[in-house]
Short mmCIF file of C-alpha atoms in Angstrom, two decimals:
data_model
loop_
_atom_site.label_atom_id
_atom_site.label_comp_id
_atom_site.label_asym_id
_atom_site.label_seq_id
_atom_site.Cartn_x
_atom_site.Cartn_y
_atom_site.Cartn_z
CA MET A 1 23.56 9.19 -9.71
CA SER A 2 24.45 11.86 -12.30
CA ARG A 3 21.82 14.40 -13.33
CA ASN A 4 21.86 13.06 -16.91
CA LYS A 5 21.33 9.46 -15.84
CA GLU A 6 18.58 10.52 -13.46
CA ASN A 7 16.81 12.39 -16.26
CA LEU A 8 17.00 9.32 -18.48
CA SER A 9 15.92 6.82 -15.82
CA GLN A 10 12.91 8.64 -14.36
CA PRO A 11 10.53 8.22 -17.34
CA VAL A 12 11.60 4.58 -17.67
CA TYR A 13 10.98 4.04 -13.96
CA ASP A 14 7.56 5.72 -14.12
CA THR A 15 6.49 3.63 -17.12
CA LEU A 16 7.64 0.31 -15.65
CA LEU A 17 6.08 1.11 -12.30
CA GLN A 18 2.73 1.81 -13.95
CA ARG A 19 2.94 -1.40 -15.97
CA ILE A 20 3.57 -3.40 -12.81
CA MET A 21 0.79 -1.69 -10.87
CA ARG A 22 -1.65 -2.16 -13.74
CA ASN A 23 -0.70 -5.85 -13.90
CA GLU A 24 0.57 -5.46 -17.46
CA ILE A 25 3.66 -7.31 -16.20
CA SER A 26 2.57 -10.18 -13.99
CA ALA A 27 4.05 -11.31 -10.69
CA GLY A 28 6.88 -13.76 -11.36
CA GLU A 29 7.36 -12.64 -14.96
CA ARG A 30 10.98 -12.28 -16.08
CA ILE A 31 12.29 -9.04 -17.57
CA SER A 32 14.84 -8.63 -20.37
CA GLU A 33 17.17 -5.69 -19.79
CA ASN A 34 18.20 -5.78 -23.45
CA LYS A 35 14.61 -5.55 -24.67
CA LEU A 36 13.86 -2.68 -22.31
CA ALA A 37 17.01 -0.84 -23.37
CA THR A 38 15.94 -1.16 -27.02
CA GLU A 39 12.34 -0.17 -26.30
CA PHE A 40 13.25 2.98 -24.37
CA GLY A 41 16.33 3.84 -26.42
CA VAL A 42 18.63 3.97 -23.41
CA SER A 43 21.67 2.02 -22.23
CA ARG A 44 21.50 -1.15 -20.18
CA THR A 45 23.14 0.83 -17.39
CA VAL A 46 20.09 3.08 -17.19
CA ILE A 47 17.74 0.07 -17.25
CA HIS A 48 19.78 -1.64 -14.52
CA THR A 49 19.59 1.51 -12.38
CA VAL A 50 15.79 1.56 -12.77
CA LEU A 51 15.48 -2.12 -11.88
CA LEU A 52 17.63 -1.61 -8.78
CA GLN A 53 15.24 1.15 -7.68
CA LEU A 54 12.25 -1.13 -8.26
CA LYS A 55 14.06 -3.81 -6.25
CA GLN A 56 14.44 -1.34 -3.40
CA ASP A 57 10.72 -0.60 -3.71
CA GLY A 58 10.04 -4.30 -3.21
CA LEU A 59 8.68 -4.91 -6.71
CA ILE A 60 11.60 -6.57 -8.52
CA LYS A 61 13.72 -9.58 -7.59
CA MET A 62 17.30 -9.47 -8.88
CA ILE A 63 18.58 -13.01 -9.40
CA PRO A 64 22.33 -13.69 -9.88
CA ARG A 65 23.16 -15.01 -13.37
CA SER A 66 19.51 -14.80 -14.36
CA SER A 67 16.99 -12.26 -15.61
CA PRO A 68 15.28 -9.99 -13.08
CA GLN A 69 11.67 -10.88 -12.35
CA ILE A 70 8.61 -9.26 -10.86
CA GLU A 71 8.45 -10.04 -7.16
CA VAL A 72 6.13 -12.72 -5.80
CA TYR A 73 5.16 -12.23 -2.16
CA SER A 74 4.88 -15.37 -0.08
CA ALA A 75 2.21 -15.86 2.56
CA ASP A 76 4.82 -15.30 5.27
CA ALA A 77 5.99 -12.04 3.69
CA ILE A 78 2.42 -10.79 3.45
CA LYS A 79 1.81 -11.77 7.07
CA ASP A 80 4.88 -9.82 8.18
CA ILE A 81 3.79 -6.71 6.27
CA GLY A 82 0.25 -7.01 7.62
CA THR A 83 1.47 -7.35 11.20
CA ILE A 84 3.61 -4.22 10.88
CA ARG A 85 0.74 -2.34 9.26
CA VAL A 86 -1.59 -3.04 12.19
CA ALA A 87 0.98 -1.57 14.56
CA LEU A 88 1.71 1.45 12.34
CA ASP A 89 -1.89 2.26 11.47
CA THR A 90 -3.20 2.01 15.03
CA LEU A 91 -0.49 4.42 16.16
CA ALA A 92 -1.16 6.69 13.17
CA ILE A 93 -4.83 6.93 14.15
CA LYS A 94 -4.02 7.92 17.73
CA LEU A 95 -1.70 10.67 16.52
CA ALA A 96 -4.00 11.75 13.68
CA MET A 97 -6.83 12.24 16.16
CA LEU A 98 -4.48 14.37 18.25
CA TYR A 99 -3.08 16.52 15.45
CA GLY A 100 -5.49 16.19 12.52
CA SER A 101 -7.33 19.21 11.14
CA GLN A 102 -10.64 19.47 9.30
CA ALA A 103 -8.68 19.77 6.05
CA ASP A 104 -6.84 16.53 6.86
CA TYR A 105 -10.11 14.67 7.39
CA LEU A 106 -11.53 16.10 4.16
CA GLU A 107 -8.50 14.75 2.30
CA LEU A 108 -9.08 11.32 3.87
CA GLU A 109 -12.71 11.48 2.74
CA LYS A 110 -11.60 12.42 -0.79
CA LEU A 111 -9.31 9.39 -0.94
CA ALA A 112 -12.05 7.15 0.48
CA LYS A 113 -14.38 8.34 -2.30
CA GLU A 114 -11.72 7.66 -4.94
CA CYS A 115 -11.33 4.14 -3.59
CA GLN A 116 -15.11 3.70 -3.69
CA ARG A 117 -15.24 5.04 -7.26
CA GLY A 118 -12.58 2.53 -8.25
CA LEU A 119 -14.73 -0.26 -6.80
CA LEU A 120 -17.91 0.92 -8.53
CA THR A 121 -16.23 1.39 -11.91
CA LYS A 122 -14.18 -1.81 -11.53
CA ASP A 123 -10.98 0.20 -11.90
CA GLU A 124 -8.69 -1.88 -9.70
CA TYR A 125 -5.72 0.43 -10.25
CA LEU A 126 -7.67 3.44 -8.95
CA GLN A 127 -9.17 1.47 -6.06
CA HIS A 128 -5.88 0.04 -4.86
CA THR A 129 -3.91 3.26 -5.33
CA ALA A 130 -6.49 5.30 -3.43
CA ASP A 131 -6.64 2.64 -0.71
CA SER A 132 -2.87 2.84 -0.18
CA LYS A 133 -2.89 6.65 -0.31
CA PHE A 134 -5.62 6.72 2.35
CA HIS A 135 -3.48 4.81 4.82
CA LEU A 136 -0.38 6.78 3.86
CA HIS A 137 -2.23 10.04 4.53
CA LEU A 138 -3.14 8.78 8.00
CA ALA A 139 0.58 8.52 8.70
CA LYS A 140 1.16 11.98 7.28
CA ILE A 141 -1.47 13.48 9.58
CA SER A 142 0.30 11.88 12.55
CA GLN A 143 3.08 14.48 12.16
CA ASN A 144 5.58 11.77 13.08
CA ARG A 145 8.25 11.82 10.40
CA LEU A 146 9.57 8.33 11.12
CA LEU A 147 6.10 6.81 11.10
CA TYR A 148 5.39 8.49 7.77
CA GLN A 149 8.74 7.29 6.39
CA PHE A 150 8.02 3.69 7.43
CA GLN A 151 4.59 3.80 5.81
CA ASN A 152 5.98 5.47 2.70
CA ASP A 153 8.64 2.75 2.39
CA LEU A 154 5.84 0.16 2.49
CA TYR A 155 3.55 2.08 0.13
CA LEU A 156 4.45 0.35 -3.15
CA ARG A 157 4.68 -3.08 -1.53
CA VAL A 158 1.20 -2.63 -0.06
CA ASN A 159 -0.17 -1.42 -3.38
CA PHE A 160 1.40 -4.40 -5.15
CA ILE A 161 -0.08 -6.84 -2.64
CA LEU A 162 -3.50 -5.23 -3.12
CA LEU A 163 -3.10 -5.85 -6.83
CA THR A 164 -1.82 -9.42 -6.73
CA HIS A 165 -3.77 -10.75 -3.73
CA HIS A 166 -7.09 -8.93 -4.00
CA ASP A 167 -9.02 -12.19 -3.66
CA THR A 168 -8.22 -12.23 0.07
CA VAL A 169 -10.95 -9.61 0.55
CA THR A 170 -14.25 -11.49 0.63
CA ASN A 171 -16.41 -8.35 0.59
CA HIS A 172 -14.83 -5.41 -1.20
CA ALA A 173 -17.81 -3.14 -0.47
CA VAL A 174 -17.35 -3.62 3.28
CA HIS A 175 -13.59 -3.16 2.94
CA VAL A 176 -14.11 0.18 1.16
CA GLN A 177 -16.85 1.28 3.59
CA ASP A 178 -14.41 0.80 6.48
CA HIS A 179 -12.61 3.96 5.33
CA PHE A 180 -15.75 6.07 5.74
CA ASP A 181 -16.59 4.47 9.10
CA LEU A 182 -13.06 5.15 10.29
CA ILE A 183 -13.28 8.83 9.38
CA GLN A 184 -16.58 9.17 11.24
CA ALA A 185 -15.15 7.48 14.33
CA MET A 186 -12.17 9.85 14.27
CA LEU A 187 -14.40 12.91 13.80
CA GLN A 188 -16.50 11.78 16.76
CA ARG A 189 -13.30 11.36 18.81
CA ASP A 190 -14.18 7.72 19.40
CA GLU A 191 -10.66 6.31 19.52
CA ARG A 192 -11.71 2.86 20.71
CA TYR A 193 -14.07 2.36 17.78
CA ALA A 194 -11.54 3.79 15.32
CA GLN A 195 -8.98 1.29 16.58
CA GLU A 196 -11.49 -1.56 16.24
CA ILE A 197 -12.23 -0.59 12.65
CA ILE A 198 -8.63 -0.31 11.49
CA THR A 199 -7.57 -3.48 13.28
CA ARG A 200 -10.47 -5.50 11.85
CA HIS A 201 -9.84 -3.95 8.44
CA LEU A 202 -6.20 -5.06 8.33
CA ILE A 203 -6.61 -8.39 10.12
CA SER A 204 -9.28 -9.34 7.61
CA TYR A 205 -7.24 -8.33 4.58
CA TYR A 206 -3.98 -9.98 5.64
CA ASN A 207 -5.66 -13.10 7.11
CA LEU A 208 -3.87 -12.49 10.39
CA LYS A 209 -6.42 -14.45 12.42
CA GLU A 210 -4.97 -17.59 10.91
CA ASN A 211 -1.48 -16.70 12.17
CA TYR A 212 -2.02 -15.39 15.69
CA PRO A 213 -3.90 -16.45 18.84
CA PRO A 214 -7.37 -14.96 19.45
CA HIS A 215 -7.24 -11.39 20.78
CA PHE A 216 -3.53 -11.09 19.99
CA PHE A 217 -4.30 -7.64 18.64
CA SER A 218 -5.96 -5.52 21.28
CA SER A 219 -8.71 -4.30 18.97
CA ASP A 220 -9.49 -7.79 17.65
CA SER A 221 -12.55 -8.18 19.85
CA THR A 222 -16.29 -8.60 19.58
CA PRO A 223 -17.67 -5.86 17.31
CA ARG A 224 -19.54 -3.03 19.03
CA ARG A 225 -23.30 -3.05 18.88
#
């Protein structure tokens, strides 16, 4: 992409991304490239470039001979992402406990508090963004570049699912509290409990118990007393 086109497309990308993540453009809604080009005062080529990037991010569906539309994740797609996230996050925790510093844990706590503030103020955008950043930071602490890349590639998809399928969480307060409990387990070097928390946290959110046999995930066991 040329420097000029990149300079033109970035603000358009940032604006559309925020609209999607704030649910100002709903899942399944169709998008007019002509209208966007007029609104932003850029060519359709620039708009198309932005939409291709959002497609790569997993937020836009490009349909041949039809208008692009905001992605709609099926139950199977959500299950697949949830399954991968259990595997990635449990590994991230093991590595984060090995390599994490006090500063790393403080950053996790900061993100957990932002997520909690989003819940208390009913700011879903803040809550979901901080939630995704929390898990992404776990991968960063792992010091495994591929693991971080995989999580980063899933970041916007996960954030979008949090936005469009938030009703799957029956108790948001417990879901948010899991972040603080996880940090404490990691600080206390209790890997087994940390693994139980993250596995329960993700299994609950993605409804994975309905898709796999009991105890399929090693940490999906009777809660500790």
